[in-house]
């Protein structure tokens, strides 16, 4: 059986503003990324995904694109992008771009035209609607960033819909011209040689054509984002999405070996529909369950089994521990469990996506009120919803600004940077960075970990265990989610075993073990051999 690169590989997300600033303006850029590609290689990842680097007024830090086929001067130029792509390829890596199809910037020429007059040829490229009888918004739809999703346009007397900021008007994906233009955006980058796209808010592209009100959400709790007050029945995951997704896939399939990864926050049973009825959807609908679940062995064991059970035949799984919209894993689970989380991410069946900085144990960084950047936090303050804390500069070394920039960075650097940084962890054989490198090395050298079967092992309490198996090789992964030791008998799964790796990085690889005495917060990968007595439970 042969597997595609994106099935074997590991994706590494870079948030370009925060990875490395090469020109001293306090904001990361493409040259900075290029200069750190060897670091990516040293990690052992396979593909780099860049959050948006396109021309943009930066109202939502690049998720408000004003020119889909150009690079923001802050990040570089198109020739520099090509140079970066070349250097990525030279190193045997892949490059994935962010594709933002749901909305443009209000400064995009399409929207400037569209808002020109009610009969402008581009009027229907966006979602315009007459006011309600009382002059208010056409319906109750809410913006993800607070308030109504409708913005009144004085000049033309209609409202336009924006699922996010008013500076991010939603495109009308029912319009064939919009679809064609946005398909051409994909082709522009595919022809340049990019290996695929992470598709922003994919499940939101189509809205109800009858503009029906969203129903109230009876489960809403104060403190949740205000738009959770409604069930987004008519603004997301509409039935027409299937054709839209298949259309995107047809475009990427015009080119060999490319991938679509969909950003989709939906319950698993609805998420898996995005693989498409004949796997003609996106190859990887992002599986965010590890971001959203309590850090509990039993709960996570259950969700893995459920996910495995609901995948369509041939649908390839994937797992995510962090991204630029969610609290860092370390801030959720603590320093000791961050290692267990790393082992979980990189041993589960399916493509893992890592988030820059998690590999050195970066934490959420408290942002003083005067330095808040995130428009979400500015619009909906005080609820702790801001995303700046997980977007702070990469910590390269112990020098000023953590070696990220010679200038004051756009977001504060974490106070812990003199210890938590690439340089000092490089020199520490037991650092979390060393652990990530071991895990990635093992994954590469053991097909059981990258493409092997997944078999749960029955356990109780704080232990999560499973076996990965390929080509006769069987690897046990045992993860102690608790602080107390845990004795795992291997009787039912193997007669002998050898330790390959501990999250503590202090076990001698190859040491034979009879049973597995896990210390608190320890994860172990062990190779099983000998006659299997009784099979897996
Ligand atoms: C999801 C992106 O990940 C987030 O950062 C952005 O604000 C919204 N989509 C709007 O594009």
Coordinates of C-alpha atoms and ligand atoms in Angstrom, one line a residue:
X1 CA 0.0 0.0 0.0
X2 CA 1.4 3.4 -0.9
X3 CA 0.7 6.5 1.1
X4 CA 0.7 10.2 0.0
X5 CA 3.2 12.6 1.6
X6 CA 0.4 14.2 3.6
X7 CA -0.6 10.9 5.1
X8 CA 2.9 10.0 6.2
X9 CA 4.0 13.6 7.0
X10 CA 3.7 16.0 9.9
X11 CA 2.5 19.6 9.3
X12 CA 4.1 22.5 11.2
X13 CA 2.1 25.7 11.4
X14 CA 4.0 29.0 11.3
X15 CA 2.3 32.2 12.2
X16 CA 4.4 34.4 10.0
X17 CA 4.1 37.6 12.0
X18 CA 5.7 35.8 15.0
X19 CA 8.2 33.4 13.6
X20 CA 11.3 35.6 12.8
X21 CA 11.7 39.2 11.9
X22 CA 14.6 39.7 9.4
X23 CA 14.2 43.4 8.7
X24 CA 13.9 44.9 12.2
X25 CA 10.3 46.2 12.1
X26 CA 9.2 44.0 15.0
X27 CA 7.0 41.8 12.7
X28 CA 8.0 38.4 11.3
X29 CA 8.5 38.0 7.6
X30 CA 9.2 35.6 4.7
X31 CA 13.0 36.1 4.8
X32 CA 12.9 35.3 8.5
X33 CA 11.1 32.1 7.8
X34 CA 13.6 31.3 5.0
X35 CA 16.5 31.8 7.4
X36 CA 14.9 29.3 9.8
X37 CA 14.0 26.6 7.4
X38 CA 16.9 24.5 8.6
X39 CA 15.4 24.6 12.0
X40 CA 12.2 23.1 10.5
X41 CA 14.3 20.4 8.9
X42 CA 16.1 19.8 12.2
X43 CA 12.7 19.2 13.9
X44 CA 11.8 16.5 11.4
X45 CA 8.5 18.0 10.2
X46 CA 7.4 17.5 6.5
X47 CA 5.3 20.4 5.6
X48 CA 5.1 24.0 6.6
X49 CA 1.7 25.8 6.7
X50 CA 1.9 29.6 6.6
X51 CA -1.0 31.6 8.0
X52 CA -1.9 34.4 5.5
X53 CA 0.9 36.4 4.0
X54 CA -1.1 38.1 1.3
X55 CA -1.8 41.8 0.7
X56 CA -4.1 42.9 3.5
X57 CA -5.0 46.0 5.6
X58 CA -4.4 43.6 8.6
X59 CA -7.7 44.3 10.3
X60 CA -7.7 40.6 11.2
X61 CA -4.0 40.1 10.7
X62 CA -4.1 38.8 7.2
X63 CA -7.5 37.0 7.3
X64 CA -8.8 40.1 5.5
X65 CA -7.2 39.8 2.1
X66 CA -7.1 42.7 -0.3
X67 CA -5.2 40.9 -3.1
X68 CA -5.1 37.1 -3.1
X69 CA -2.3 36.9 -5.6
X70 CA 0.3 39.2 -4.0
X71 CA 2.4 39.2 -0.8
X72 CA 2.0 41.9 1.8
X73 CA 5.1 44.1 1.6
X74 CA 5.5 43.6 5.4
X75 CA 6.2 40.0 4.7
X76 CA 8.1 40.4 1.5
X77 CA 7.5 40.2 -2.3
X78 CA 6.3 37.6 -4.8
X79 CA 9.9 36.9 -5.9
X80 CA 10.9 36.4 -2.3
X81 CA 8.0 34.0 -1.9
X82 CA 9.3 32.1 -4.9
X83 CA 12.7 32.0 -3.4
X84 CA 11.2 30.7 -0.1
X85 CA 9.3 28.0 -2.0
X86 CA 12.4 26.9 -3.8
X87 CA 14.3 26.7 -0.5
X88 CA 11.5 24.7 1.0
X89 CA 11.6 22.2 -1.9
X90 CA 15.4 22.0 -1.8
X91 CA 15.1 20.7 1.7
X92 CA 12.5 18.1 0.8
X93 CA 9.7 20.0 2.6
X94 CA 6.2 21.0 1.4
X95 CA 4.6 24.4 1.6
X96 CA 0.9 24.9 2.4
X97 CA -0.7 28.3 2.1
X98 CA -3.8 29.7 3.9
X99 CA -6.7 30.2 1.5
X100 CA -9.4 32.6 2.8
X101 CA -12.4 32.0 0.6
X102 CA -15.3 33.1 2.9
X103 CA -14.6 36.8 2.9
X104 CA -12.3 39.4 1.5
X105 CA -11.1 42.7 2.9
X106 CA -13.4 45.6 2.5
X107 CA -10.5 47.1 0.6
X108 CA -10.4 44.4 -2.0
X109 CA -11.2 45.9 -5.4
X110 CA -14.1 43.4 -5.8
X111 CA -15.8 44.8 -2.7
X112 CA -15.0 48.4 -3.6
X113 CA -16.8 47.9 -6.9
X114 CA -19.6 45.9 -5.2
X115 CA -20.4 48.7 -2.8
X116 CA -20.3 51.3 -5.7
X117 CA -24.0 50.9 -6.5
X118 CA -26.9 48.5 -6.3
X119 CA -26.5 47.7 -10.0
X120 CA -22.8 47.3 -10.1
X121 CA -21.8 44.1 -11.9
X122 CA -20.0 43.0 -8.7
X123 CA -22.9 43.7 -6.4
X124 CA -23.9 40.1 -6.3
X125 CA -20.3 39.0 -5.5
X126 CA -21.2 39.8 -1.8
X127 CA -24.2 39.3 0.4
X128 CA -26.3 42.5 0.2
X129 CA -29.8 42.8 1.5
X130 CA -32.4 45.4 2.0
X131 CA -33.1 46.6 5.6
X132 CA -35.8 45.0 7.6
X133 CA -39.2 46.9 7.7
X134 CA -38.0 48.9 10.7
X135 CA -34.8 49.9 8.9
X136 CA -32.7 47.5 11.0
X137 CA -30.6 44.5 9.9
X138 CA -32.3 42.0 7.6
X139 CA -32.3 39.2 10.2
X140 CA -30.7 38.2 13.5
X141 CA -27.4 36.7 12.3
X142 CA -24.5 37.5 14.6
X143 CA -20.9 38.2 13.8
X144 CA -18.2 35.8 15.2
X145 CA -16.5 38.9 16.5
X146 CA -19.4 40.4 18.3
X147 CA -22.6 42.3 17.4
X148 CA -24.8 42.0 14.3
X149 CA -23.2 40.4 11.2
X150 CA -24.9 43.1 9.1
X151 CA -23.3 46.4 8.3
X152 CA -25.4 49.2 6.8
X153 CA -24.0 51.0 3.7
X154 CA -25.3 54.6 3.7
X155 CA -24.6 55.2 0.1
X156 CA -26.5 52.3 -1.4
X157 CA -29.1 51.9 1.3
X158 CA -28.5 48.2 1.9
X159 CA -26.8 46.0 4.5
X160 CA -23.9 43.6 3.7
X161 CA -23.2 40.4 5.7
X162 CA -19.9 39.8 7.5
X163 CA -19.4 36.7 9.6
X164 CA -16.3 38.3 11.1
X165 CA -15.3 42.0 11.2
X166 CA -17.2 44.6 9.2
X167 CA -13.9 44.9 7.3
X168 CA -14.3 41.3 6.2
X169 CA -17.4 41.2 3.9
X170 CA -18.5 37.6 3.0
X171 CA -18.3 36.6 -0.6
X172 CA -21.4 35.1 -2.3
X173 CA -20.3 31.6 -3.2
X174 CA -23.6 31.0 -4.9
X175 CA -22.4 33.3 -7.7
X176 CA -20.5 31.3 -10.4
X177 CA -18.3 34.2 -11.1
X178 CA -17.1 34.3 -7.5
X179 CA -16.4 30.6 -7.6
X180 CA -14.5 30.9 -10.9
X181 CA -12.4 33.8 -9.6
X182 CA -11.7 32.1 -6.3
X183 CA -10.8 28.9 -8.1
X184 CA -8.3 30.9 -10.2
X185 CA -6.7 32.1 -7.0
X186 CA -6.0 28.4 -6.1
X187 CA -4.5 27.9 -9.6
X188 CA -2.3 30.9 -9.3
X189 CA -0.5 29.4 -6.3
X190 CA -0.7 25.8 -7.4
X191 CA 1.1 26.8 -10.7
X192 CA 3.8 28.4 -8.6
X193 CA 4.3 25.1 -6.9
X194 CA 2.6 25.3 -3.5
X195 CA 1.6 21.9 -2.2
X196 CA -1.8 22.7 -0.9
X197 CA -4.0 24.9 1.2
X198 CA -5.5 25.2 4.7
X199 CA -8.9 26.5 3.9
X200 CA -10.2 29.2 6.3
X201 CA -13.7 28.6 7.9
X202 CA -14.6 26.2 5.2
X203 CA -17.9 25.1 6.7
X204 CA -19.2 28.7 6.6
X205 CA -19.0 29.5 2.8
X206 CA -22.7 29.1 2.1
X207 CA -25.5 30.9 3.9
X208 CA -29.3 30.3 3.7
X209 CA -30.7 31.8 0.5
X210 CA -34.0 32.5 2.4
X211 CA -32.1 34.5 5.0
X212 CA -33.9 32.8 7.9
X213 CA -33.2 33.8 11.5
X214 CA -30.9 31.5 13.4
X215 CA -32.6 29.9 16.4
X216 CA -31.5 30.7 20.0
X217 CA -29.1 28.4 21.7
X218 CA -30.6 27.1 24.9
X219 CA -27.2 25.8 26.1
X220 CA -25.6 29.2 25.9
X221 CA -23.6 30.1 29.0
X222 CA -22.5 33.6 30.0
X223 CA -18.8 34.0 29.3
X224 CA -19.0 32.2 26.0
X225 CA -18.5 34.3 22.8
X226 CA -21.7 36.2 22.2
X227 CA -22.4 34.6 18.9
X228 CA -22.8 31.2 20.7
X229 CA -26.1 32.6 21.8
X230 CA -27.5 31.3 18.5
X231 CA -27.3 27.9 16.8
X232 CA -25.7 28.9 13.4
X233 CA -28.2 26.7 11.6
X234 CA -28.6 29.0 8.6
X235 CA -25.1 30.5 8.4
X236 CA -22.9 27.4 8.4
X237 CA -22.6 23.8 7.3
X238 CA -25.4 24.2 4.7
X239 CA -26.3 21.3 2.4
X240 CA -24.9 23.2 -0.6
X241 CA -21.4 22.9 0.9
X242 CA -20.9 19.5 -0.6
X243 CA -20.8 20.9 -4.2
X244 CA -18.6 23.8 -3.2
X245 CA -16.0 21.6 -1.5
X246 CA -16.0 19.2 -4.4
X247 CA -15.5 22.1 -6.7
X248 CA -12.4 23.2 -4.8
X249 CA -11.1 19.7 -4.8
X250 CA -11.5 19.4 -8.6
X251 CA -9.3 22.4 -9.0
X252 CA -6.5 21.1 -6.7
X253 CA -6.8 17.7 -8.5
X254 CA -5.8 19.5 -11.7
X255 CA -2.3 19.3 -10.2
X256 CA -0.5 16.3 -8.9
X257 CA -0.2 15.5 -5.2
X258 CA -1.8 18.6 -3.7
X259 CA -3.8 18.8 -0.5
X260 CA -6.7 20.6 0.9
X261 CA -7.0 20.9 4.7
X262 CA -10.4 22.3 5.9
X263 CA -10.7 24.5 8.9
X264 CA -14.0 23.1 10.3
X265 CA -15.3 23.3 13.9
X266 CA -18.1 20.8 13.8
X267 CA -19.1 17.7 15.8
X268 CA -17.4 14.6 14.4
X269 CA -20.5 13.2 12.6
X270 CA -20.9 16.4 10.6
X271 CA -17.1 17.0 10.2
X272 CA -16.6 13.7 8.4
X273 CA -19.1 14.8 5.7
X274 CA -16.3 17.1 4.4
X275 CA -14.3 14.1 3.2
X276 CA -17.0 14.1 0.5
X277 CA -19.3 11.2 -0.5
X278 CA -16.6 9.6 -2.7
X279 CA -13.7 11.1 -0.9
X280 CA -14.1 14.0 -3.3
X281 CA -14.0 16.6 -0.5
X282 CA -11.0 17.9 1.4
X283 CA -8.3 15.3 2.2
X284 CA -8.1 16.5 5.8
X285 CA -11.0 18.1 7.5
X286 CA -9.2 19.5 10.6
X287 CA -10.0 17.4 13.6
X288 CA -9.9 19.9 16.6
X289 CA -11.2 17.5 19.3
X290 CA -7.9 17.6 21.2
X291 CA -8.1 21.4 21.4
X292 CA -11.6 21.3 22.8
X293 CA -11.7 18.3 25.2
X294 CA -10.9 18.2 28.8
X295 CA -7.4 16.6 29.4
X296 CA -8.7 13.3 30.7
X297 CA -7.5 9.8 29.6
X298 CA -11.0 8.3 29.6
X299 CA -12.6 11.1 27.7
X300 CA -9.8 11.2 25.1
X301 CA -9.8 7.4 24.7
X302 CA -13.5 7.7 24.0
X303 CA -13.2 10.4 21.5
X304 CA -10.4 8.6 19.6
X305 CA -12.5 5.5 19.3
X306 CA -15.5 7.6 18.2
X307 CA -13.5 9.4 15.6
X308 CA -11.9 6.3 14.3
X309 CA -15.4 4.7 14.1
X310 CA -17.0 7.6 12.2
X311 CA -14.3 8.1 9.5
X312 CA -15.6 7.1 6.1
X313 CA -13.8 4.2 4.4
X314 CA -10.5 5.5 3.1
X315 CA -10.9 8.8 5.0
X316 CA -7.5 9.7 6.5
X317 CA -7.5 10.9 10.1
X318 CA -5.7 14.0 11.5
X319 CA -5.0 15.6 14.8
X320 CA -4.3 19.1 16.0
X321 CA -3.0 20.3 19.4
X322 CA -2.7 24.0 18.9
X323 CA -3.2 26.8 16.5
X324 CA -3.3 30.6 16.3
X325 CA -6.9 30.8 17.5
X326 CA -6.7 28.7 20.7
X327 CA -4.9 28.7 24.0
X328 CA -1.5 26.9 23.8
X329 CA -1.5 23.3 24.9
X330 CA 0.9 24.0 27.7
X331 CA -1.4 26.6 29.2
X332 CA -4.2 24.0 29.2
X333 CA -2.4 21.0 30.5
X334 CA 0.7 22.2 32.3
X335 CA 4.4 21.6 31.8
X336 CA 4.4 17.8 32.7
X337 CA 1.4 16.9 30.6
X338 CA 2.7 18.9 27.6
X339 CA 5.1 16.1 27.0
X340 CA 2.4 13.5 27.2
X341 CA 0.4 15.6 24.8
X342 CA 3.3 15.7 22.4
X343 CA 3.6 11.9 22.4
X344 CA -0.1 11.6 21.9
X345 CA -0.2 13.9 18.9
X346 CA 2.7 12.2 17.2
X347 CA 1.7 8.6 17.8
X348 CA -2.1 8.7 17.0
X349 CA -3.1 7.4 13.6
X350 CA -3.4 10.3 11.2
X351 CA -1.6 13.4 10.1
X352 CA -0.5 15.6 13.0
X353 CA -0.4 19.4 12.8
X354 CA 2.0 21.1 15.2
X355 CA 1.9 24.7 16.2
X356 CA 5.1 26.7 16.2
X357 CA 6.6 27.1 19.6
X358 CA 4.7 24.2 21.2
X359 CA 7.8 22.1 20.5
X360 CA 9.8 24.3 22.9
X361 CA 7.1 24.5 25.5
X362 CA 5.9 28.0 24.8
X363 CA 3.0 29.1 27.1
X364 CA 0.2 31.6 26.6
X365 CA 1.6 35.0 27.3
X366 CA -0.4 37.5 29.3
X367 CA -1.0 40.6 27.2
X368 CA -1.1 44.0 29.0
X369 CA -4.3 46.0 28.0
X370 CA -2.3 48.6 26.2
X371 CA -0.7 46.0 23.9
X372 CA -3.8 44.1 22.8
X373 CA -3.8 43.5 19.0
X374 CA -6.5 41.0 18.4
X375 CA -9.7 42.6 17.0
X376 CA -11.8 39.8 18.7
X377 CA -10.5 40.8 22.1
X378 CA -11.0 44.5 21.3
X379 CA -14.6 43.9 20.2
X380 CA -15.5 41.5 22.9
X381 CA -13.3 42.5 25.8
X382 CA -13.0 40.9 29.3
X383 CA -14.0 37.4 28.5
X384 CA -10.5 36.1 27.9
X385 CA -11.3 35.3 24.2
X386 CA -8.3 37.2 22.8
X387 CA -5.9 35.2 20.7
X388 CA -2.8 37.3 21.2
X389 CA -1.5 35.1 24.1
X390 CA -0.9 32.2 21.7
X391 CA 0.6 34.3 18.9
X392 CA 3.6 35.8 20.7
X393 CA 7.1 35.8 19.1
X394 CA 9.0 32.5 18.7
X395 CA 11.7 32.2 21.4
X396 CA 14.9 31.5 19.6
X397 CA 17.5 32.3 22.2
X398 CA 18.2 34.2 25.4
X399 CA 19.2 37.5 23.7
X400 CA 17.0 40.6 23.6
X401 CA 13.5 39.9 22.2
X402 CA 14.3 36.2 22.3
X403 CA 16.3 36.5 19.1
X404 CA 13.0 37.1 17.3
X405 CA 13.8 40.7 16.2
X406 CA 16.2 43.5 16.9
X407 CA 13.2 45.8 17.4
X408 CA 10.3 45.8 19.9
X409 CA 8.1 42.9 18.7
X410 CA 4.5 43.5 17.7
X411 CA 3.4 41.3 20.7
X412 CA 5.3 40.9 23.9
X413 CA 7.8 38.1 24.3
X414 CA 7.2 35.7 27.1
X415 CA 9.0 36.4 30.4
X416 CA 10.3 32.8 30.4
X417 CA 12.3 33.3 27.2
X418 CA 15.7 33.1 28.8
X419 CA 15.1 29.5 29.6
X420 CA 12.4 28.5 27.2
X421 CA 14.1 29.0 23.8
X422 CA 15.5 26.9 21.0
X423 CA 19.2 27.6 21.7
X424 CA 19.1 26.5 25.3
X425 CA 16.8 23.5 24.6
X426 CA 19.1 22.5 21.8
X427 CA 21.8 22.0 24.4
X428 CA 19.6 20.1 26.8
X429 CA 19.2 16.5 26.0
X430 CA 16.1 16.2 28.1
X431 CA 14.3 19.3 26.9
X432 CA 10.8 19.1 25.4
X433 CA 12.4 20.2 22.1
X434 CA 14.6 17.0 22.3
X435 CA 11.5 15.0 23.0
X436 CA 9.7 16.4 19.9
X437 CA 12.7 15.6 17.8
X438 CA 12.8 12.0 19.1
X439 CA 9.2 11.6 18.5
X440 CA 9.5 12.9 14.9
X441 CA 12.5 10.7 14.3
X442 CA 10.7 7.6 15.6
X443 CA 7.7 8.4 13.5
X444 CA 9.8 8.7 10.4
X445 CA 11.7 5.5 11.0
X446 CA 8.7 3.4 12.2
X447 CA 5.9 3.1 9.6
X448 CA 3.8 1.6 12.4
X449 CA 3.6 5.2 13.9
X450 CA 2.9 7.0 10.6
X451 CA 0.7 4.7 8.7
X452 CA 0.1 1.7 11.0
X453 CA -3.2 0.4 12.3
X454 CA -4.6 1.7 15.5
X455 CA -5.8 -0.7 18.2
X456 CA -7.0 0.6 21.6
X457 CA -5.7 -1.2 24.7
X458 CA -8.2 -1.6 27.5
X459 CA -7.0 0.5 30.5
X460 CA -8.5 2.3 33.5
X461 CA -8.0 5.5 35.4
X462 CA -5.5 8.0 34.0
X463 CA -3.9 5.7 31.5
X464 CA -4.5 5.8 27.8
X465 CA -2.8 3.1 25.8
X466 CA -2.9 1.8 22.2
X467 CA -0.9 -0.2 19.8
X468 CA 0.2 0.9 16.3
X469 CA 1.0 -1.8 13.9
X470 CA 2.5 -2.1 10.4
X471 CA 4.5 -4.7 8.5
X472 CA 4.6 -7.0 11.5
X473 CA 6.0 -4.3 13.8
X474 CA 3.9 -3.5 16.9
X475 CA 4.4 -0.4 19.0
X476 CA 2.7 0.2 22.3
X477 CA 2.0 3.8 23.3
X478 CA 1.1 4.1 27.0
X479 CA 0.4 7.6 28.3
X480 CA -0.1 8.4 32.0
X481 CA -2.4 11.4 32.2
X482 CA -2.1 11.4 36.0
X483 CA 0.6 12.4 38.5
X484 CA 0.6 9.0 40.2
X485 CA 2.5 5.9 39.0
X486 CA 0.7 3.3 36.9
X487 CA 1.5 -0.4 36.5
X488 CA 0.6 -1.7 33.1
X489 CA 0.7 -5.4 32.7
X490 CA 1.8 -6.5 29.2
X491 CA 0.6 -10.1 29.7
X492 CA -2.4 -9.7 27.4
X493 CA -0.6 -8.0 24.6
X494 CA 2.9 -9.3 24.3
X495 CA 5.4 -11.7 25.8
X496 CA 8.3 -9.3 25.6
X497 CA 8.8 -5.6 25.0
X498 CA 11.6 -3.1 24.6
X499 CA 11.3 0.6 25.5
X500 CA 11.9 2.9 22.6
X501 CA 11.2 6.3 24.2
X502 CA 10.0 7.9 27.4
X503 CA 8.6 11.4 27.6
X504 CA 11.2 11.9 30.5
X505 CA 14.0 11.0 28.1
X506 CA 15.8 9.0 30.8
X507 CA 15.1 5.4 29.9
X508 CA 17.8 3.5 28.0
X509 CA 16.3 2.7 24.5
X510 CA 16.1 -1.0 23.9
X511 CA 15.8 -1.9 27.6
X512 CA 13.6 -5.1 27.8
X513 CA 10.6 -4.8 30.1
X514 CA 8.2 -7.4 31.5
X515 CA 5.5 -5.0 32.7
X516 CA 5.4 -1.3 32.3
X517 CA 5.8 0.8 35.4
X518 CA 4.9 4.3 34.3
X519 CA 5.8 7.2 36.5
X520 CA 3.4 10.1 37.0
X521 CA 3.0 12.2 33.8
X522 CA 5.1 9.7 31.8
X523 CA 4.4 8.4 28.4
X524 CA 6.3 5.5 26.9
X525 CA 6.6 4.0 23.4
X526 CA 7.7 0.3 23.5
X527 CA 8.2 -2.2 20.8
X528 CA 6.2 -5.4 21.4
X529 CA 7.5 -8.7 20.2
X530 CA 7.2 -12.4 21.0
X531 CA 4.0 -14.3 20.8
X532 CA 0.9 -12.3 21.4
X533 CA -1.0 -13.9 24.3
X534 CA -4.6 -13.5 23.9
X535 CA -4.6 -10.5 21.5
X536 CA -5.6 -7.0 22.2
X537 CA -8.5 -6.2 24.5
Ligands
LIG1 C1 -10.3 31.5 11.2 C2 -8.9 32.0 11.4 O1 -8.1 30.9 11.9 C3 -9.0 33.2 12.3 O2 -7.7 33.5 12.8 C4 -9.7 34.3 11.6 O3 -9.8 35.4 12.5 C5 -11.0 33.8 11.1 N1 -11.0 32.5 10.5 C6 -11.6 34.8 10.1 O4 -10.9 34.6 8.9

